[in-house]
Tab-separated table of C-alpha atoms in Angstrom:
chain	number	residue	atom	x	y	z
A	1	MET	CA	3.342	-16.910	42.769
A	2	SER	CA	6.694	-16.889	42.417
A	3	SER	CA	10.278	-14.669	42.369
A	4	PHE	CA	13.449	-13.681	41.014
A	5	ILE	CA	16.522	-12.568	43.436
A	6	ILE	CA	19.115	-11.520	41.941
A	7	GLU	CA	22.682	-10.798	42.732
A	8	GLY	CA	23.868	-7.596	40.345
A	9	GLY	CA	27.170	-7.032	38.933
A	10	HIS	CA	28.612	-10.010	38.062
A	11	HIS	CA	29.230	-10.364	34.513
A	12	LEU	CA	28.043	-13.006	31.663
A	13	SER	CA	31.020	-14.411	29.323
A	14	GLY	CA	29.942	-17.874	27.841
A	15	THR	CA	27.855	-18.906	24.912
A	16	ILE	CA	24.437	-19.340	24.999
A	17	THR	CA	21.623	-20.316	22.409
A	18	PRO	CA	18.561	-19.519	21.755
A	19	GLN	CA	15.132	-21.100	22.404
A	20	GLY	CA	13.120	-22.179	19.596
A	21	ALA	CA	10.425	-18.983	18.159
A	22	LYS	CA	7.504	-18.462	20.736
A	23	ASN	CA	5.331	-16.417	18.411
A	24	GLU	CA	6.018	-19.007	15.689
A	25	ALA	CA	5.606	-22.136	17.783
A	26	LEU	CA	2.105	-21.003	18.851
A	27	GLN	CA	1.035	-20.660	15.084
A	28	VAL	CA	2.572	-23.766	13.578
A	29	ILE	CA	1.226	-26.205	16.706
A	30	CYS	CA	-2.268	-24.881	16.202
A	31	ALA	CA	-2.017	-25.834	12.495
A	32	THR	CA	-1.589	-29.214	13.534
A	33	LEU	CA	-5.741	-28.857	13.840
A	34	LEU	CA	-5.941	-28.173	9.901
A	35	THR	CA	-5.367	-32.139	9.386
A	36	SER	CA	-6.544	-36.027	10.306
A	37	GLU	CA	-2.348	-36.928	9.952
A	38	VAL	CA	0.341	-36.689	12.065
A	39	VAL	CA	3.009	-33.446	12.073
A	40	THR	CA	6.272	-33.451	13.442
A	41	ILE	CA	7.269	-29.792	15.427
A	42	HIS	CA	10.874	-29.632	16.049
A	43	ASN	CA	12.856	-27.266	17.993
A	44	VAL	CA	10.037	-25.903	20.264
A	45	PRO	CA	10.417	-24.050	23.368
A	46	ASN	CA	9.217	-25.071	26.774
A	47	ILE	CA	8.032	-22.629	28.163
A	48	ARG	CA	4.202	-22.014	29.896
A	49	ASP	CA	2.424	-20.430	27.041
A	50	VAL	CA	3.559	-22.760	24.859
A	51	ASN	CA	3.039	-25.652	27.530
A	52	ASN	CA	-0.205	-24.595	28.125
A	53	LEU	CA	-1.407	-24.558	24.334
A	54	ILE	CA	-0.121	-28.747	23.886
A	55	GLN	CA	-2.389	-29.041	26.967
A	56	LEU	CA	-5.742	-27.467	25.629
A	57	LEU	CA	-5.126	-29.676	22.504
A	58	LYS	CA	-4.855	-32.778	24.222
A	59	ASP	CA	-7.901	-31.757	26.046
A	60	ILE	CA	-10.031	-31.329	22.696
A	61	GLY	CA	-8.246	-35.007	21.350
A	62	VAL	CA	-5.459	-34.398	20.120
A	63	LYS	CA	-2.963	-37.021	20.585
A	64	VAL	CA	0.300	-35.518	21.715
A	65	ASP	CA	3.878	-37.068	22.270
A	66	SER	CA	6.846	-36.001	22.993
A	67	PRO	CA	9.751	-38.512	22.140
A	68	ASN	CA	13.194	-36.119	22.728
A	69	LYS	CA	13.352	-32.522	24.351
A	70	GLY	CA	11.928	-29.969	21.940
A	71	ASP	CA	10.455	-32.341	19.366
A	72	TYR	CA	6.872	-33.125	19.178
A	73	ILE	CA	4.291	-35.364	17.393
A	74	PHE	CA	0.437	-34.049	17.205
A	75	GLU	CA	-1.829	-36.397	15.559
A	76	ALA	CA	-5.750	-34.366	15.450
A	77	SER	CA	-7.160	-36.827	13.759
A	78	ASP	CA	-10.387	-37.200	16.451
A	79	LEU	CA	-11.507	-33.722	18.300
A	80	ASN	CA	-14.153	-33.708	20.924
A	81	LEU	CA	-16.257	-31.884	19.007
A	82	ASP	CA	-18.196	-31.276	22.512
A	83	TYR	CA	-15.420	-30.431	24.600
A	84	LEU	CA	-14.924	-27.513	21.789
A	85	GLN	CA	-18.193	-26.266	22.912
A	86	SER	CA	-17.814	-26.536	26.955
A	87	ASP	CA	-17.151	-23.465	29.510
A	88	GLU	CA	-14.405	-25.192	30.749
A	89	PHE	CA	-12.643	-24.972	27.326
A	90	VAL	CA	-13.294	-21.190	26.920
A	91	LYS	CA	-12.523	-20.790	30.322
A	92	LYS	CA	-9.184	-21.713	29.597
A	93	CYS	CA	-8.893	-20.492	26.448
A	94	SER	CA	-9.356	-16.945	28.259
A	95	GLU	CA	-6.792	-17.283	29.798
A	96	LEU	CA	-4.197	-17.948	27.256
A	97	ARG	CA	-4.003	-15.537	23.933
A	98	GLY	CA	-2.207	-17.987	21.801
A	99	SER	CA	-5.422	-20.027	22.007
A	100	VAL	CA	-7.479	-17.096	19.521
A	101	LEU	CA	-4.348	-19.011	16.891
A	102	MET	CA	-7.003	-22.414	17.320
A	103	ILE	CA	-9.973	-20.181	15.560
A	104	GLY	CA	-8.602	-20.781	11.757
A	105	PRO	CA	-7.793	-23.999	11.826
A	106	LEU	CA	-10.891	-24.470	13.771
A	107	LEU	CA	-13.324	-23.276	11.264
A	108	ALA	CA	-12.238	-25.100	8.465
A	109	ARG	CA	-11.764	-28.281	10.092
A	110	THR	CA	-15.313	-28.360	11.605
A	111	GLY	CA	-16.939	-25.518	10.350
A	112	LYS	CA	-17.421	-23.658	13.943
A	113	ALA	CA	-15.693	-22.080	16.663
A	114	VAL	CA	-16.101	-20.612	20.218
A	115	ILE	CA	-14.288	-17.161	21.487
A	116	ALA	CA	-13.848	-15.535	24.467
A	117	LYS	CA	-11.640	-12.948	24.835
A	118	PRO	CA	-8.598	-13.792	25.544
A	119	GLY	CA	-5.719	-13.378	28.129
A	120	GLY	CA	-1.834	-12.792	27.393
A	121	ASP	CA	0.173	-9.794	28.545
A	122	LYS	CA	-1.590	-6.120	30.404
A	123	ILE	CA	-0.047	-3.861	27.859
A	124	GLY	CA	-2.439	-2.727	26.181
A	125	ARG	CA	-6.120	-3.002	23.710
A	126	ARG	CA	-4.928	-5.859	21.314
A	127	ARG	CA	-8.109	-5.955	19.667
A	128	LEU	CA	-9.517	-9.016	17.614
A	129	ASP	CA	-10.804	-7.283	14.805
A	130	THR	CA	-8.963	-8.043	11.541
A	131	HIS	CA	-9.244	-12.087	12.882
A	132	PHE	CA	-12.798	-11.594	12.484
A	133	LEU	CA	-13.234	-9.211	9.698
A	134	GLY	CA	-11.425	-11.631	7.784
A	135	PHE	CA	-13.625	-14.942	8.843
A	136	GLU	CA	-16.243	-13.011	7.897
A	137	ARG	CA	-14.999	-12.439	4.128
A	138	LEU	CA	-14.981	-15.669	4.040
A	139	GLY	CA	-18.280	-16.654	5.203
A	140	ALA	CA	-18.555	-17.224	8.750
A	141	GLN	CA	-21.643	-16.356	10.850
A	142	PHE	CA	-21.063	-14.696	14.658
A	143	GLN	CA	-23.213	-14.606	17.712
A	144	HIS	CA	-22.851	-13.320	20.380
A	145	VAL	CA	-23.987	-15.655	23.242
A	146	SER	CA	-24.289	-12.517	26.192
A	147	GLU	CA	-25.380	-15.415	29.441
A	148	ARG	CA	-21.755	-17.146	28.441
A	149	ASP	CA	-20.461	-13.972	26.790
A	150	VAL	CA	-18.338	-15.558	23.634
A	151	TYR	CA	-18.729	-15.570	20.724
A	152	GLN	CA	-19.702	-18.819	18.497
A	153	ILE	CA	-18.754	-18.676	15.145
A	154	PHE	CA	-20.519	-20.184	12.075
A	155	ALA	CA	-19.342	-21.562	8.750
A	156	ASN	CA	-21.200	-24.006	6.511
A	157	SER	CA	-18.539	-23.438	3.743
A	158	LEU	CA	-16.009	-21.297	3.155
A	159	ARG	CA	-15.435	-19.480	0.518
A	160	GLY	CA	-11.837	-17.616	-1.070
A	161	ARG	CA	-12.111	-13.698	-1.121
A	162	TYR	CA	-10.018	-11.050	-1.611
A	163	MET	CA	-9.250	-8.893	1.215
A	164	LEU	CA	-7.842	-5.798	2.618
A	165	LEU	CA	-6.592	-5.956	6.114
A	166	ASP	CA	-6.873	-3.598	8.525
A	167	GLU	CA	-3.587	-3.878	9.679
A	168	ALA	CA	-0.917	-5.791	9.276
A	169	SER	CA	-1.999	-7.911	12.307
A	170	VAL	CA	0.889	-11.132	12.794
A	171	THR	CA	-2.061	-13.151	14.333
A	172	GLY	CA	-4.822	-11.694	12.348
A	173	THR	CA	-3.031	-12.833	9.333
A	174	ALA	CA	-1.643	-16.168	10.412
A	175	ASN	CA	-5.376	-17.014	11.518
A	176	ILE	CA	-7.175	-16.102	8.435
A	177	ILE	CA	-3.999	-18.473	6.443
A	178	MET	CA	-4.841	-21.259	8.148
A	179	ALA	CA	-8.691	-20.605	7.176
A	180	ALA	CA	-8.692	-19.885	4.022
A	181	VAL	CA	-5.897	-22.760	3.044
A	182	LEU	CA	-9.448	-24.991	3.185
A	183	ALA	CA	-11.515	-23.214	1.941
A	184	ARG	CA	-13.683	-22.683	-1.772
A	185	GLY	CA	-12.072	-20.701	-4.574
A	186	THR	CA	-8.948	-18.554	-4.289
A	187	THR	CA	-7.696	-16.009	-0.615
A	188	THR	CA	-6.247	-13.262	-1.175
A	189	ILE	CA	-4.482	-10.991	1.271
A	190	TYR	CA	-2.868	-7.895	0.882
A	191	ASN	CA	-1.468	-5.607	3.986
A	192	ALA	CA	-1.148	-9.071	5.368
A	193	ALA	CA	1.975	-9.778	8.157
A	194	CYS	CA	4.782	-10.972	6.649
A	195	GLU	CA	7.027	-11.669	9.854
A	196	PRO	CA	9.873	-14.621	9.321
A	197	TYR	CA	7.271	-16.629	11.579
A	198	ILE	CA	4.320	-16.085	9.261
A	199	GLN	CA	6.640	-17.020	6.432
A	200	GLN	CA	7.636	-20.632	8.262
A	201	LEU	CA	3.211	-20.973	8.653
A	202	CYS	CA	3.155	-21.014	5.006
A	203	ARG	CA	6.189	-23.518	4.274
A	204	MET	CA	5.017	-26.061	6.633
A	205	LEU	CA	1.383	-25.083	5.699
A	206	ASN	CA	2.659	-25.453	1.683
A	207	ALA	CA	4.404	-28.931	2.919
A	208	MET	CA	0.890	-29.830	4.272
A	209	GLY	CA	-0.492	-29.761	0.853
A	210	ALA	CA	-1.871	-26.087	0.271
A	211	GLN	CA	-1.029	-23.951	-1.888
A	212	ILE	CA	0.096	-20.257	-0.714
A	213	SER	CA	1.863	-17.793	-2.806
A	214	GLY	CA	3.517	-14.069	-2.641
A	215	ILE	CA	5.531	-15.772	0.711
A	216	GLY	CA	7.818	-12.840	2.494
A	217	SER	CA	5.429	-9.908	0.819
A	218	ASN	CA	2.436	-8.212	2.157
A	219	LEU	CA	0.023	-9.834	-0.446
A	220	LEU	CA	-0.637	-13.748	-0.304
A	221	THR	CA	-2.488	-15.955	-2.950
A	222	ILE	CA	-4.206	-18.778	-1.166
A	223	LEU	CA	-5.668	-20.785	-3.474
A	224	GLY	CA	-7.981	-23.586	-1.548
A	225	VAL	CA	-7.231	-27.248	-1.372
A	226	GLU	CA	-9.735	-29.917	-0.499
A	227	SER	CA	-7.475	-31.862	2.845
A	228	LEU	CA	-3.800	-31.229	4.559
A	229	HIS	CA	-1.684	-33.964	4.775
A	230	GLY	CA	1.267	-34.709	7.538
A	231	THR	CA	4.327	-32.660	7.809
A	232	GLU	CA	7.683	-32.445	9.678
A	233	HIS	CA	8.911	-28.806	10.612
A	234	ARG	CA	11.709	-27.008	13.001
A	235	ILE	CA	10.814	-23.621	14.226
A	236	LEU	CA	13.642	-20.838	14.163
A	237	PRO	CA	15.250	-19.512	17.093
A	238	ASP	CA	13.502	-17.073	18.841
A	239	MET	CA	14.207	-13.460	17.492
A	240	ILE	CA	13.292	-11.818	20.374
A	241	GLU	CA	14.765	-14.095	23.040
A	242	VAL	CA	18.066	-12.989	20.535
A	243	GLY	CA	17.902	-9.233	21.254
A	244	SER	CA	17.263	-9.871	24.313
A	245	PHE	CA	20.721	-11.641	25.572
A	246	ILE	CA	23.069	-9.109	22.602
A	247	GLY	CA	20.842	-6.192	25.851
A	248	MET	CA	22.462	-8.462	28.704
A	249	ALA	CA	25.709	-8.459	26.978
A	250	ALA	CA	25.570	-4.737	26.456
A	251	MET	CA	24.728	-4.203	29.868
A	252	VAL	CA	26.678	-6.599	32.127
A	253	GLY	CA	28.896	-9.325	29.220
A	254	ASP	CA	32.534	-9.862	29.097
A	255	GLY	CA	32.198	-11.466	26.285
A	256	VAL	CA	29.588	-13.451	24.884
A	257	ARG	CA	28.613	-15.304	22.253
A	258	ILE	CA	25.046	-16.434	21.217
A	259	LYS	CA	24.870	-19.436	18.678
A	260	ASP	CA	22.634	-19.827	15.992
A	261	VAL	CA	20.609	-16.768	15.707
A	262	SER	CA	19.239	-17.617	11.681
A	263	MET	CA	20.858	-14.161	10.756
A	264	LYS	CA	18.852	-14.121	7.692
A	265	ASN	CA	15.792	-13.910	10.206
A	266	LEU	CA	16.802	-10.993	12.640
A	267	GLY	CA	15.862	-7.878	10.245
A	268	ILE	CA	17.207	-4.897	11.367
A	269	ILE	CA	17.280	-5.998	15.043
A	270	PRO	CA	20.897	-6.512	14.831
A	271	ASN	CA	21.686	-3.299	13.019
A	272	THR	CA	19.221	-1.355	15.830
A	273	PHE	CA	21.300	-2.308	18.712
A	274	ARG	CA	24.376	-0.842	16.432
A	275	ARG	CA	22.506	1.963	16.467
A	276	MET	CA	23.095	2.232	20.624
A	277	GLY	CA	26.410	1.899	19.747
A	278	ILE	CA	27.102	-1.572	20.869
A	279	LYS	CA	29.244	-3.880	18.782
A	280	VAL	CA	27.275	-7.044	17.245
A	281	LYS	CA	29.785	-8.933	15.218
A	282	GLU	CA	28.544	-11.558	12.404
A	283	GLU	CA	30.317	-14.695	12.637
A	284	GLY	CA	28.798	-17.039	10.319
A	285	ASP	CA	25.651	-17.769	11.995
A	286	ASP	CA	26.319	-16.691	15.786
A	287	LEU	CA	26.579	-13.451	16.813
A	288	PHE	CA	29.481	-11.978	19.201
A	289	ILE	CA	29.262	-9.199	21.946
A	290	PRO	CA	32.164	-8.725	22.733
A	291	ALA	CA	32.758	-6.699	26.147
A	292	MET	CA	31.658	-2.955	26.269
A	293	ARG	CA	33.077	-0.586	28.721
A	294	HIS	CA	31.162	2.307	26.923
A	295	TYR	CA	28.594	2.799	24.132
A	296	GLU	CA	27.243	5.977	22.637
A	297	ILE	CA	24.157	6.195	20.754
A	298	GLN	CA	24.208	7.626	17.265
A	299	SER	CA	22.195	10.396	16.021
A	300	PHE	CA	20.441	10.961	12.773
A	301	ILE	CA	22.887	12.363	9.770
A	302	ASP	CA	21.465	16.219	10.117
A	303	GLY	CA	22.282	15.991	14.179
A	304	THR	CA	19.282	15.277	15.866
A	305	ILE	CA	18.711	13.038	18.611
A	306	MET	CA	18.181	9.066	17.975
A	307	THR	CA	14.394	8.031	17.455
A	308	LEU	CA	13.794	4.538	17.584
A	309	ALA	CA	9.903	3.274	16.897
A	310	ASP	CA	8.153	-0.024	16.444
A	311	ALA	CA	6.787	-0.991	12.980
A	312	PRO	CA	5.720	-4.233	11.594
A	313	TRP	CA	8.238	-6.620	9.677
A	314	PRO	CA	10.168	-5.616	8.422
A	315	GLY	CA	10.603	-2.685	10.509
A	316	LEU	CA	11.621	-3.240	14.647
A	317	THR	CA	9.953	-5.290	16.449
A	318	PRO	CA	7.695	-3.702	19.188
A	319	ASP	CA	8.743	-6.539	21.811
A	320	LEU	CA	12.156	-5.716	21.708
A	321	LEU	CA	11.587	-2.004	23.041
A	322	SER	CA	11.725	-2.693	26.453
A	323	VAL	CA	14.848	-4.431	26.449
A	324	LEU	CA	16.171	-1.591	24.016
A	325	ILE	CA	15.208	1.237	26.610
A	326	THR	CA	16.837	-0.713	29.738
A	327	VAL	CA	20.243	-0.842	27.746
A	328	ALA	CA	20.075	3.036	26.727
A	329	THR	CA	19.310	4.033	30.348
A	330	GLN	CA	23.892	2.652	29.977
A	331	ALA	CA	24.590	4.726	27.143
A	332	ARG	CA	26.570	7.661	26.263
A	333	GLY	CA	23.848	10.229	25.082
A	334	SER	CA	19.653	10.640	24.954
A	335	VAL	CA	17.290	8.707	22.259
A	336	LEU	CA	13.488	8.969	21.558
A	337	PHE	CA	11.854	5.888	21.631
A	338	HIS	CA	8.748	5.702	20.244
A	339	GLN	CA	6.212	2.976	20.840
A	340	LYS	CA	3.126	2.996	18.675
A	341	MET	CA	0.898	-0.169	18.806
A	342	PHE	CA	0.664	-0.136	22.259
A	343	GLU	CA	-0.402	2.194	25.255
A	344	SER	CA	0.243	0.326	28.091
A	345	ARG	CA	3.657	-0.990	27.223
A	346	LEU	CA	5.796	1.593	28.575
A	347	PHE	CA	4.458	2.103	31.790
A	348	PHE	CA	7.291	-0.156	33.135
A	349	VAL	CA	9.570	2.483	32.892
A	350	ASP	CA	8.602	3.626	36.801
A	351	LYS	CA	10.345	0.866	38.038
A	352	LEU	CA	13.385	1.751	36.109
A	353	ILE	CA	12.914	5.688	37.639
A	354	ASP	CA	12.827	3.923	40.841
A	355	MET	CA	16.372	2.059	39.987
A	356	GLY	CA	18.173	5.831	39.003
A	357	ALA	CA	17.346	5.767	35.334
A	358	GLN	CA	16.773	9.383	34.169
A	359	ILE	CA	13.410	8.744	31.855
A	360	ILE	CA	11.095	11.289	30.936
A	361	LEU	CA	7.643	9.232	29.881
A	362	CYS	CA	6.067	12.011	27.909
A	363	ASP	CA	2.958	10.179	27.028
A	364	PRO	CA	1.896	6.180	26.990
A	365	HIS	CA	3.787	6.065	23.593
A	366	ARG	CA	6.680	7.619	23.662
A	367	ALA	CA	9.734	8.265	26.499
A	368	VAL	CA	13.280	10.051	26.004
A	369	VAL	CA	15.836	8.539	27.947
A	370	VAL	CA	18.998	9.942	28.845
A	371	GLY	CA	22.283	7.909	29.291
A	372	HIS	CA	23.874	7.370	32.076
A	373	ASP	CA	27.090	6.306	30.678
A	374	ARG	CA	27.840	3.777	33.466
A	375	LYS	CA	28.540	7.385	35.588
A	376	LEU	CA	25.438	6.421	37.340
A	377	GLN	CA	24.934	3.046	38.311
A	378	LEU	CA	21.179	1.648	38.989
A	379	ARG	CA	20.215	0.059	42.054
A	380	GLY	CA	18.458	-2.942	43.466
A	381	GLY	CA	15.170	-2.753	44.014
A	382	ARG	CA	11.840	-4.859	44.483
A	383	MET	CA	9.581	-4.533	41.573
A	384	SER	CA	6.840	-7.123	39.878
A	385	SER	CA	6.676	-8.424	36.377
A	386	PRO	CA	4.025	-6.865	33.942
A	387	ASP	CA	4.430	-8.830	31.149
A	388	ILE	CA	7.060	-10.603	29.224
A	389	ARG	CA	8.978	-8.364	27.295
A	390	ALA	CA	8.833	-6.086	30.419
A	391	GLY	CA	10.213	-8.915	33.010
A	392	ILE	CA	13.017	-9.674	30.659
A	393	ALA	CA	14.453	-6.132	30.752
A	394	LEU	CA	13.706	-5.694	34.136
A	395	LEU	CA	15.889	-9.053	35.147
A	396	ILE	CA	18.428	-7.340	33.039
A	397	ALA	CA	18.470	-4.142	34.758
A	398	ALA	CA	18.616	-6.364	37.961
A	399	MET	CA	21.157	-8.412	36.470
A	400	SER	CA	23.367	-4.534	36.003
A	401	ALA	CA	22.284	-2.612	39.597
A	402	ARG	CA	24.260	-2.003	42.448
A	403	GLY	CA	22.761	-4.289	45.091
A	404	THR	CA	19.879	-7.400	45.216
A	405	SER	CA	16.577	-7.102	43.341
A	406	ARG	CA	13.484	-9.384	43.444
A	407	ILE	CA	11.395	-9.347	41.070
A	408	ASP	CA	7.865	-11.432	41.425
A	409	ASN	CA	5.416	-12.117	39.021
A	410	ILE	CA	7.895	-13.592	37.118
A	411	GLU	CA	5.500	-16.714	35.991
A	412	GLN	CA	4.944	-13.682	33.124
A	413	ILE	CA	8.906	-14.474	32.111
A	414	ASP	CA	8.668	-17.877	32.236
A	415	ARG	CA	5.688	-17.725	29.780
A	416	GLY	CA	8.649	-16.654	27.053
A	417	TYR	CA	11.734	-17.370	28.245
A	418	GLU	CA	12.536	-21.126	28.766
A	419	ASN	CA	14.714	-22.137	31.975
A	420	ILE	CA	16.122	-18.262	31.935
A	421	GLU	CA	17.684	-18.703	35.470
A	422	ASP	CA	20.219	-21.894	34.535
A	423	ARG	CA	20.652	-20.704	31.497
A	424	LEU	CA	22.361	-17.252	32.595
A	425	ASN	CA	24.069	-18.737	35.830
A	426	ALA	CA	25.909	-21.273	33.622
A	427	LEU	CA	27.330	-17.524	31.957
A	428	GLY	CA	27.657	-15.819	35.624
A	429	ALA	CA	24.744	-14.539	36.703
A	430	GLN	CA	23.563	-14.621	40.313
A	431	ILE	CA	20.080	-15.298	39.957
A	432	THR	CA	17.264	-17.450	42.295
A	433	ARG	CA	13.896	-18.513	42.108
A	434	MET	CA	11.721	-18.354	45.245
A	435	THR	CA	8.433	-19.352	45.234
């Protein structure tokens, strides 16, 4: 297990470029299983979750080459179907939540798949009902194997159907799309997730020969095709990393430029930080956050306390609430955060309270942050990262704190942020990795 030692109080300045989007990478890499031809993907982030998924594809027989940093060539022409049924494969899938995105492509391509309870962040219940119900609508059948505690999924022939999803699940939508592109007939998905990464997946599949319309909306129509061919695709910048850098720049920045952010795919993220009183300047496809000695949280027009809540796209992504909560501890004013999607994600605020933050945890879904306006600096301490997003939020807090902090279990941060300590140290941070 590794740890970060962070010497707080150092200001950041300079330019930083976001990595490729983790969530898009997991989807489009799994989509390479839908064809036997070569698929080339650019801007793949070098992070733990993505690397583990690529290794899993190699294990099942996918040929993978990386001629340059961030560029990968996949060829799934000879899959090892016996290994897909093995206990070793199931065990590896259970340790990587992104592996759930392999089910749709494998079901469409081979007619069968196996699923165990996937791993990932400890942020509360993350059900898979949407995936299962979607596959069932397409004609798949499930069988629980109690001695292995896995589900085997079978489908002699997938057939397109109309379906209304019970929730706008991003991974559920992606999985159903990847199964439906090779199904017979037309599939209509209503209440589909429509995040930029889902749009990117659809565009990549269309480039491979799929016929998907309604991209960018919550109503997708998919006309099944016989087969898909190879293509070339580039992954978007990671919007969560962009938001994390905005938060860092607000807390400890002395003028930070975030380059090549794909502005049109950030949604309301910049405006959400502006509602916290942070100056976010758009310059071409870059964001510039000047030094902020003070930033004041806005109120609603009627004067009531600001409330920030997560919601499906184009609402505020839940992955940034941890960062926003940390940033709010040093703002002027108070704000209520409402985390609707995961019942354990706010529990990390206990660590911020130990550092001196004034936060009232109302219940598992709501927290009120009373900003210090920098009059009471956070103090360093020792903590452990419970999940990817809480980990980066604690790193931001430690960078702004008085004294030295230690964050354990930083493998969680490595799952979503590429080489984060070296990139931040280049801007002026003092972060040391200890094994």
